[in-house]
Coordinates of C-alpha atoms in Angstrom, one line a residue:
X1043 CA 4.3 35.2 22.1
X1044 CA 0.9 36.0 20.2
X1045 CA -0.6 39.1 21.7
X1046 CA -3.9 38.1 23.1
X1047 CA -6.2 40.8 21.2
X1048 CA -8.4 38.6 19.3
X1049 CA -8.7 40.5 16.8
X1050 CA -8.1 42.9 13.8
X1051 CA -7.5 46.9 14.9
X1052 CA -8.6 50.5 14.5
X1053 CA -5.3 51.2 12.7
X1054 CA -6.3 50.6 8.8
X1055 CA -3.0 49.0 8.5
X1056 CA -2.6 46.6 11.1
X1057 CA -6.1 45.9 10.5
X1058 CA -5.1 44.6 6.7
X1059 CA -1.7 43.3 8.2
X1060 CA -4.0 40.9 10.3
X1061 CA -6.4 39.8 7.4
X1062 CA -2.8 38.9 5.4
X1063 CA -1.6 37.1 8.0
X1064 CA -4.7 35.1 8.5
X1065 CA -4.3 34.2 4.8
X1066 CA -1.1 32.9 4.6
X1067 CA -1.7 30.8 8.1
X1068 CA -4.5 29.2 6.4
X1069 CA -2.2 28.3 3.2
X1070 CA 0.7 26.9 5.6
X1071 CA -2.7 24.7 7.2
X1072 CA -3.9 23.6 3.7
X1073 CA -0.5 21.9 2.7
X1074 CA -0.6 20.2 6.5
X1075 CA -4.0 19.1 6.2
X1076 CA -3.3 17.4 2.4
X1077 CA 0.0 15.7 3.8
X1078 CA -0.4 14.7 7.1
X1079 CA -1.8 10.9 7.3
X1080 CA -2.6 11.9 11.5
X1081 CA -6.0 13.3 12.3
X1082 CA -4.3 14.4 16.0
X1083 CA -1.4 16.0 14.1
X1084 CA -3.8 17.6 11.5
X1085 CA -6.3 18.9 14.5
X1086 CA -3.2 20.1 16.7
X1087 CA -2.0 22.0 13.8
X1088 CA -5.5 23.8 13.3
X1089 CA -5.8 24.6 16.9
X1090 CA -2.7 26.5 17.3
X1091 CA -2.6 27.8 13.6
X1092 CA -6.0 29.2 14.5
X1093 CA -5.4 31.2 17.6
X1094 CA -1.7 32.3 16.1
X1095 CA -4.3 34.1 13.6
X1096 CA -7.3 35.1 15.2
X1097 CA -4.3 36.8 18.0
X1098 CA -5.3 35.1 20.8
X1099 CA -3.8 31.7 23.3
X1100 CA -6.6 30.1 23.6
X1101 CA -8.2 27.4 20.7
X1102 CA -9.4 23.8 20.9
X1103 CA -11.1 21.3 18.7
X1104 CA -13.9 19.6 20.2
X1105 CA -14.6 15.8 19.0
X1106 CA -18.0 14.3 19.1
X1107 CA -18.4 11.4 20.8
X1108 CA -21.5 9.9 20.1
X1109 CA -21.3 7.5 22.8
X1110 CA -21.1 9.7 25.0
X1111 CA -23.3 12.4 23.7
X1112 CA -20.8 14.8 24.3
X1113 CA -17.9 16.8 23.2
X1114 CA -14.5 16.1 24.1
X1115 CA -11.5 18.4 24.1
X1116 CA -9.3 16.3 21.9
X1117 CA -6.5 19.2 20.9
X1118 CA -6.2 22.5 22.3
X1119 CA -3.5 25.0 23.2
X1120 CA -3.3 27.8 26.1
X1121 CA -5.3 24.9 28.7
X1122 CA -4.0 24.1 32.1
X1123 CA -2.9 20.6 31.9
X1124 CA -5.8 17.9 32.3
X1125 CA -7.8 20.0 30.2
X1126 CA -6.7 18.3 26.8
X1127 CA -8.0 14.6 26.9
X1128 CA -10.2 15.2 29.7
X1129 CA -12.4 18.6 29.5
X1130 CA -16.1 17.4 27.8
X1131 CA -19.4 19.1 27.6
X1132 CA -22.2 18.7 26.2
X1133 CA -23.3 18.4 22.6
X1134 CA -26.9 20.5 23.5
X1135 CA -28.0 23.7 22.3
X1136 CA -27.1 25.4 25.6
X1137 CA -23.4 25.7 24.8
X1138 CA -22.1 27.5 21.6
X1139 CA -20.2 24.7 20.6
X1140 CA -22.9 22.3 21.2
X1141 CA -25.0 25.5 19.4
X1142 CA -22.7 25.4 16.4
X1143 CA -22.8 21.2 16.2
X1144 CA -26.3 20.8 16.6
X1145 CA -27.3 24.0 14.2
X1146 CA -24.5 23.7 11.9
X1147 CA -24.3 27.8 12.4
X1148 CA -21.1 29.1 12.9
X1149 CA -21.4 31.0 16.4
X1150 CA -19.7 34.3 17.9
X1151 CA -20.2 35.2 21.2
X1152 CA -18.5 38.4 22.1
X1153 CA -19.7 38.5 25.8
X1154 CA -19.9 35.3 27.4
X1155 CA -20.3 36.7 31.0
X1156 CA -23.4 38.6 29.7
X1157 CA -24.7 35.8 27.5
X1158 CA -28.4 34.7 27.6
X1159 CA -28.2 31.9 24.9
X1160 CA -25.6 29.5 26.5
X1161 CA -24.1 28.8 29.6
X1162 CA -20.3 28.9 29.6
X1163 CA -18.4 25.6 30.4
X1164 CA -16.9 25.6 34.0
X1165 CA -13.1 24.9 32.9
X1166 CA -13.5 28.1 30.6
X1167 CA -15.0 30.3 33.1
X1168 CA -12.0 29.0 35.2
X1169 CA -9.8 30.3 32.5
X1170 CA -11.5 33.7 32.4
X1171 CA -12.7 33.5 28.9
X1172 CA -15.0 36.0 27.8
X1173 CA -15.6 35.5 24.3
X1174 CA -15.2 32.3 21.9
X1175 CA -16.1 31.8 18.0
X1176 CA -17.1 28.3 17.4
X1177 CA -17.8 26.6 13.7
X1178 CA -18.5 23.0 12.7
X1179 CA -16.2 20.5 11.1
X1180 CA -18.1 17.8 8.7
X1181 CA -17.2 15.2 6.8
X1182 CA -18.5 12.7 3.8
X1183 CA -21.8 14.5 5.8
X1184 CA -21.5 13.7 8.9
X1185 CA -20.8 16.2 12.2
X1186 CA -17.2 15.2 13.0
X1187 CA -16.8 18.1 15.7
X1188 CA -16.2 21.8 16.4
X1189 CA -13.2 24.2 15.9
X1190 CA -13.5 27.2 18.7
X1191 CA -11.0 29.9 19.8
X1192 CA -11.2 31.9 22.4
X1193 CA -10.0 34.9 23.7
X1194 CA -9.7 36.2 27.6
X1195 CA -9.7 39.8 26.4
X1196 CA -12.5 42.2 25.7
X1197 CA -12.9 43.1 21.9
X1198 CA -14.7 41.7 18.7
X1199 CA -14.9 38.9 16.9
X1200 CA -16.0 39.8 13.6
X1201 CA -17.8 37.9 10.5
X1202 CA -14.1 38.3 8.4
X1203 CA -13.1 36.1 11.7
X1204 CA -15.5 33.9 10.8
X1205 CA -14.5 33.4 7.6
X1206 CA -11.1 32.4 8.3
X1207 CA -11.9 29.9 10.8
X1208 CA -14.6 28.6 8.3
X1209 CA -11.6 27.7 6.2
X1210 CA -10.2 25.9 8.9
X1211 CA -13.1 24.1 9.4
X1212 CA -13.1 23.3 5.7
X1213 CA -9.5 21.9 5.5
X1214 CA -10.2 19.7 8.3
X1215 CA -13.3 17.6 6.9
X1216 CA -11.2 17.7 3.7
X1217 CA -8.8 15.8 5.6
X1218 CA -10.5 13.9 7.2
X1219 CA -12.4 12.8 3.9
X1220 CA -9.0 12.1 2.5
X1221 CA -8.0 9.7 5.3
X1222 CA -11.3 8.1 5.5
X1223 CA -10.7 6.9 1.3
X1224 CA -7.1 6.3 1.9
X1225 CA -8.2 3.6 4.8
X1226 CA -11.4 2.6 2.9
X1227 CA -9.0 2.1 -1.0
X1228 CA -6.4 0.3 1.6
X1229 CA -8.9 -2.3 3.0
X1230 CA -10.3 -3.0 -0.2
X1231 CA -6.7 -3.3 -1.5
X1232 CA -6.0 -6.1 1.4
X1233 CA -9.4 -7.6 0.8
X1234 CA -8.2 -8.3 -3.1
X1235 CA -4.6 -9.2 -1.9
X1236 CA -6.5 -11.6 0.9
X1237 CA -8.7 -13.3 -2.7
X1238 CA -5.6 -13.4 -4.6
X1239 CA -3.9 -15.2 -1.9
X1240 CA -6.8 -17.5 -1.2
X1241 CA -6.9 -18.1 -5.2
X1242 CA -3.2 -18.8 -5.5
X1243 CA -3.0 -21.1 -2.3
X1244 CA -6.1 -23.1 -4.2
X1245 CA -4.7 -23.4 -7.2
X1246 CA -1.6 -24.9 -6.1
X1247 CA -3.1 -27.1 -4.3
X1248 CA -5.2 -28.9 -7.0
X1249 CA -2.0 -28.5 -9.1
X1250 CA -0.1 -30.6 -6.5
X1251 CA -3.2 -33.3 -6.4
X1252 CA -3.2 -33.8 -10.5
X1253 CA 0.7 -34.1 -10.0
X1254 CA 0.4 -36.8 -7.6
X1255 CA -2.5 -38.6 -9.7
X1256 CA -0.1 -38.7 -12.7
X1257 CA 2.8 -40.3 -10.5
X1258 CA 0.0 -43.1 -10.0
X1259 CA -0.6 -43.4 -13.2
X1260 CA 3.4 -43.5 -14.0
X1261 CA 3.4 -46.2 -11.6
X1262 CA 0.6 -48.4 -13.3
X1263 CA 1.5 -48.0 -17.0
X1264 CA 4.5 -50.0 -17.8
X1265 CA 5.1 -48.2 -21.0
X1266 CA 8.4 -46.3 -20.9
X1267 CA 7.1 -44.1 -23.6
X1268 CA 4.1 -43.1 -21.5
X1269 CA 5.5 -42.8 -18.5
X1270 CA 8.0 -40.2 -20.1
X1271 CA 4.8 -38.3 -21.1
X1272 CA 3.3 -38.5 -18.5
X1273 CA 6.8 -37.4 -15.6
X1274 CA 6.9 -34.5 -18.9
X1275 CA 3.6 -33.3 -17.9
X1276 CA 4.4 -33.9 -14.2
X1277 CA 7.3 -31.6 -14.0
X1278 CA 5.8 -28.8 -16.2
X1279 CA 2.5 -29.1 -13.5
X1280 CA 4.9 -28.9 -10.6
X1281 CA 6.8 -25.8 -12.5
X1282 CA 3.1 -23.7 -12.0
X1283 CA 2.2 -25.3 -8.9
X1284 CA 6.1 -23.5 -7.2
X1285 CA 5.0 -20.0 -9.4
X1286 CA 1.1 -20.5 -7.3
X1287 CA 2.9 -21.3 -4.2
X1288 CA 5.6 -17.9 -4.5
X1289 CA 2.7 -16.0 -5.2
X1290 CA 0.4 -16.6 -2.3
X1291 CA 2.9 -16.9 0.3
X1292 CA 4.9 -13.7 -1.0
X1293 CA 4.8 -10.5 0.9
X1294 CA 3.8 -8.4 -1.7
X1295 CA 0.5 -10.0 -4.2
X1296 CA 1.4 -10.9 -7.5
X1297 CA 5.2 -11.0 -7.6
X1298 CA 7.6 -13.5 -7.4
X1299 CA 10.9 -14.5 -6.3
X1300 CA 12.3 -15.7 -9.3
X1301 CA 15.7 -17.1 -7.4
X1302 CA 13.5 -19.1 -5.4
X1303 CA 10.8 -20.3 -7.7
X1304 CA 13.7 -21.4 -10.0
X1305 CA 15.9 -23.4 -7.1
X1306 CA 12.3 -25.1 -5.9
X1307 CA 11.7 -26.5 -9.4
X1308 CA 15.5 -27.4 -9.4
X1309 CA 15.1 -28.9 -6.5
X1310 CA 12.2 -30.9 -7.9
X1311 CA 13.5 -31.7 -11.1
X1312 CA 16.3 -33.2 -8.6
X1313 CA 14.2 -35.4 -7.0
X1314 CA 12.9 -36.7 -10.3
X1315 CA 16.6 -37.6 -11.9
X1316 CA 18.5 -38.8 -8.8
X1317 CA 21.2 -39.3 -11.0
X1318 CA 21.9 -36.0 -12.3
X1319 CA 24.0 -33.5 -10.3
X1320 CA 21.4 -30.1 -11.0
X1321 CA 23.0 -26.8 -9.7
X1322 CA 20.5 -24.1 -9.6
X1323 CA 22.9 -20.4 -8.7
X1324 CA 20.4 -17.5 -9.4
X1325 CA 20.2 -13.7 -8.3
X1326 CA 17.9 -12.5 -6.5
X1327 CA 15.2 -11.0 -8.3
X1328 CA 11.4 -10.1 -8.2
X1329 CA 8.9 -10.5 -10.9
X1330 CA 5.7 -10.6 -11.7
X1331 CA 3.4 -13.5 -11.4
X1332 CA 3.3 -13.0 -15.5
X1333 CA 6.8 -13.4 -15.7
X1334 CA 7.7 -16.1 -13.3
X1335 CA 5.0 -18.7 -14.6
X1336 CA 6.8 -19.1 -18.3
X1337 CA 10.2 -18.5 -16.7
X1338 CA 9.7 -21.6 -14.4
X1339 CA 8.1 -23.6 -17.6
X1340 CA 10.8 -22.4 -19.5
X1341 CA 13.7 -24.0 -17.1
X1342 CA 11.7 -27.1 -16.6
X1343 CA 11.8 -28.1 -20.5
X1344 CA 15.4 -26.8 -20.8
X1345 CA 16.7 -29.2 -18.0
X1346 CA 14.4 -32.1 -19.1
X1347 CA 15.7 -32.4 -22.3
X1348 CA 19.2 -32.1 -20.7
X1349 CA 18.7 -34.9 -18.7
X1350 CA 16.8 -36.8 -21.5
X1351 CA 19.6 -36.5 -23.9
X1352 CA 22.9 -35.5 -22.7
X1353 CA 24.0 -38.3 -21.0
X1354 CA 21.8 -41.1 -22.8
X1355 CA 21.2 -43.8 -19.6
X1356 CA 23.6 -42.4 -17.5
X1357 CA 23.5 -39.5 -15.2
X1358 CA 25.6 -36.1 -15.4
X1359 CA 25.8 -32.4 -14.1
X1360 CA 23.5 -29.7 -15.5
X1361 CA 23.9 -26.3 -14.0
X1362 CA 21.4 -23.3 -14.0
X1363 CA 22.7 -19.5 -13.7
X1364 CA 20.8 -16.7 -14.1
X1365 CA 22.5 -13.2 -14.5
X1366 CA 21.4 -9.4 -14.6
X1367 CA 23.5 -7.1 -16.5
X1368 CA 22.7 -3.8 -18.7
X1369 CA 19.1 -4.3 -18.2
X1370 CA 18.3 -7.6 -19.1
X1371 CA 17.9 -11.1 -17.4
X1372 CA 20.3 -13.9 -18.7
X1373 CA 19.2 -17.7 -18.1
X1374 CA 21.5 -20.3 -18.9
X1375 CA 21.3 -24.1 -18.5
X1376 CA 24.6 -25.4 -19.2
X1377 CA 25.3 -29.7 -19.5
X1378 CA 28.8 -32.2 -19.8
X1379 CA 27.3 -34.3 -22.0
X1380 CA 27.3 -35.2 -25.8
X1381 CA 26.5 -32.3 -27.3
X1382 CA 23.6 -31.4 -30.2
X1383 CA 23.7 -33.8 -32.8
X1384 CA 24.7 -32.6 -36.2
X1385 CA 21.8 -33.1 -37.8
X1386 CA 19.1 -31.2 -35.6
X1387 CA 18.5 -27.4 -35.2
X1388 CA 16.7 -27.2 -31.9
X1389 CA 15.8 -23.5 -33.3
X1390 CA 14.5 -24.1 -37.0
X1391 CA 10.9 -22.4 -37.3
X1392 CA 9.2 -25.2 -37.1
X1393 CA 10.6 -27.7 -34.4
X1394 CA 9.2 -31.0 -34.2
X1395 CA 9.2 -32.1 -30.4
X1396 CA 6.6 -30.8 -28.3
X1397 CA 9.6 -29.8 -25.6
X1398 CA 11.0 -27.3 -28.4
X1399 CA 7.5 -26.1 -29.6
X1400 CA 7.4 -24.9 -25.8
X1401 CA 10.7 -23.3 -25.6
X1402 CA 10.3 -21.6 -28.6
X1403 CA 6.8 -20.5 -27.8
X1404 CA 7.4 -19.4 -24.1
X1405 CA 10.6 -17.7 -25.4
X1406 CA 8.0 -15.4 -27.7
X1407 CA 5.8 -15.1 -25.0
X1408 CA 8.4 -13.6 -22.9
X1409 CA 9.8 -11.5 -25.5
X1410 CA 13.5 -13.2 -25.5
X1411 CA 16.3 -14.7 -27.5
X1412 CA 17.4 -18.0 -27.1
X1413 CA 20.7 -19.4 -28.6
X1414 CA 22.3 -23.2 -28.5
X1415 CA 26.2 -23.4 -27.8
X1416 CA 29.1 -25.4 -27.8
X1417 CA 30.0 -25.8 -24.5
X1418 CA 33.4 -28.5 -25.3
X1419 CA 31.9 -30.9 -24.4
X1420 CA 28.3 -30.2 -23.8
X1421 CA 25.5 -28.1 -24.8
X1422 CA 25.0 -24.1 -23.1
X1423 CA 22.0 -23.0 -24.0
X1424 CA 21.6 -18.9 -22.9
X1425 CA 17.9 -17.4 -22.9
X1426 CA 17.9 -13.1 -22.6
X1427 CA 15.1 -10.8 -22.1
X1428 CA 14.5 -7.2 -21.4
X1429 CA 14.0 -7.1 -17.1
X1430 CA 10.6 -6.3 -16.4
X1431 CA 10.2 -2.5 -15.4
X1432 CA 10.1 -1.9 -12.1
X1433 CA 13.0 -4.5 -11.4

């Protein structure tokens, strides 16, 4: 139990005992005030922080309420109940705390009974207080509200008191400063989530409108050669239009779930070769929007050209896997069909279909390796690349 002295002594060495205590009280309020995210938890703490220093049961922090033109007992300790929540006076000059709020002058009042500048609020007359120290809390410059303690005792506060509960004072518009960026940096961060979101969910959508303008034009032309061009540039549309969609309708802006951008293209590229048996079994994995746009492109050319040439005019199983082990992401597309032709080396420098200029390009954008196997019979082809950090 704090003995209720409010303040230092005539003993020299209790006197500097109490000054050292005050000290380190106010250290143990600076690390609350610069961790706590809860302006109720950070003004409790300073209320009963305060009177454990300044020796006395009684402090409360007053809140302004503007409204209301008053101020409001929002955190206190040593109160009958009903006091906290519920006490108010005014914010006027004929109070000290309404003194200290409308001054911005720290206020002691040693002898409220005898006190000709203010009037003394009925619930602490009812509480036999006889002297209170009052100073103001600001913040980003404007009066948030007062810090007072109060004593029932006779005795002193002095300017050293002052000082301490200055410090309070201090740490608390600090905090509150502190909250008042962290909420303003989190809207704006929302705000930019809600644009990239909005930005995504547009794009994909006029993505998914030139994709159905070049099925119309597959369906006029009857040139198989053009319409091959034309379902090429179709799929690889589709392929960004799935990365948009992940990326607006993910939970977190800018990343993607690779395992389900890579079955939704599957699933399109299904649609697309009815008779073709395409298995898409990925792990789940996030990456960045970066990331995920080649990666989808990347699959999408890899299980064209499957089903463009591994089965000549029938249809066949092609199977997608990807893998994560010792740090890097393993893609493979794996067919049953004929196999590479002799003749071709689908990774010479300088390959001369437009499907391989994109694989080998996306694969250097994306910082991989890509290698063509055997499979006995069919073709495995395994694309690696460092994960992403964070992943």
């Amino acid at each position: 139990m704090v003995e209720e002295n409010g303040g230092g002594s005539d003993d020299p060495a209790d006197a500097i005992r109490y000054r050292l205590d005050q000290q380190r009280i106010l250290a143990e309020f600076g690390g609350i005030a610069l961790r706590s995210r809860d302006i109720d938890e950070i003004v409790r703490a300073a209320v009963e922080l305060a009177a454990r220093g300044m020796r006395t049961r009684l402090a409360k922090f007053l809140h302004h309420d503007a409204a209301r033109g008053g101020l409001i007992v929002r955190a206190g300790i040593g109160w009958d109940e009903g006091v906290v929540g519920g006490a108010e006076m005014g914010d006027d000059l004929g109070s000290p705390a309404g003194f200290a709020f409308q001054t911005g002058e720290a206020v002691i009042s040693n002898h409220l009974r005898d006190e000709k500048r203010f009037r003394t609020p009925g619930f602490m007359a009812e509480h036999g207080v006889k002297r209170a120290i009052n100073v103001l809390v600001e913040a980003n410059g404007k009066r948030f509200g007062v810090l007072e303690v109060d004593s029932r005792s006779d005795g002193r506060f002095e300017e050293d008191d002052l000082a301490f509960m200055q410090g309070f004072a201090n740490l608390i518009g600090v905090a509150i400063e502190r909250l008042e960026a962290e909420d303003n940096l989190r809207a704006a961060i929302e705000h930019q989530e809600l644009l990239t979101r909005e930005a995504s969910h547009r794009v994909k959508n006029s993505l998914a409108m030139v994709s159905a303008m070049l099925n119309l034009q597959m369906r006029e032309d009857d040139d198989p050669r053009v319409q091959r061009m034309l379902g090429d540039a179709q799929a690889r549309i589709v392929a960004i239009g799935q990365a948009h969609d992940q990326l607006w309708q993910s939970e977190r802006v800018g990343v993607v779930a690779l395992d389900r951008l890579l079955c939704g293209i599957v699933d399109q590229l299904r649609e697309q070769a009815p008779d073709h048996a395409i298995d898409c079994d990925t792990v789940p994995l996030l990456v960045s929007g970066d990331t995920a746009i080649p990666l989808g492109l990347l699959v999408t050319e890899l299980v064209t050209n499957a089903v463009k040439y591994a089965y000549g005019e029938g249809g066949g199983p092609v199977r997608i896997e990807t893998r994560c082990d010792d740090g890097a992401l393993t893609m493979t597309v794996v067919d049953r069909g004929v196999g590479l032709p002799a003749d071709i080396d689908p990774i010479a420098s300088r390959p001369t279909s437009l499907g391989m200029r994109m694989v080998t390009s996306l694969t250097r954008q994306l910082g991989g390796t890509l290698a063509f196997e055997d499979a006995g019979p069919g073709t495995r082809v395994v694309f690696s690349m460092p994960l992403p950090e964070g992943v």
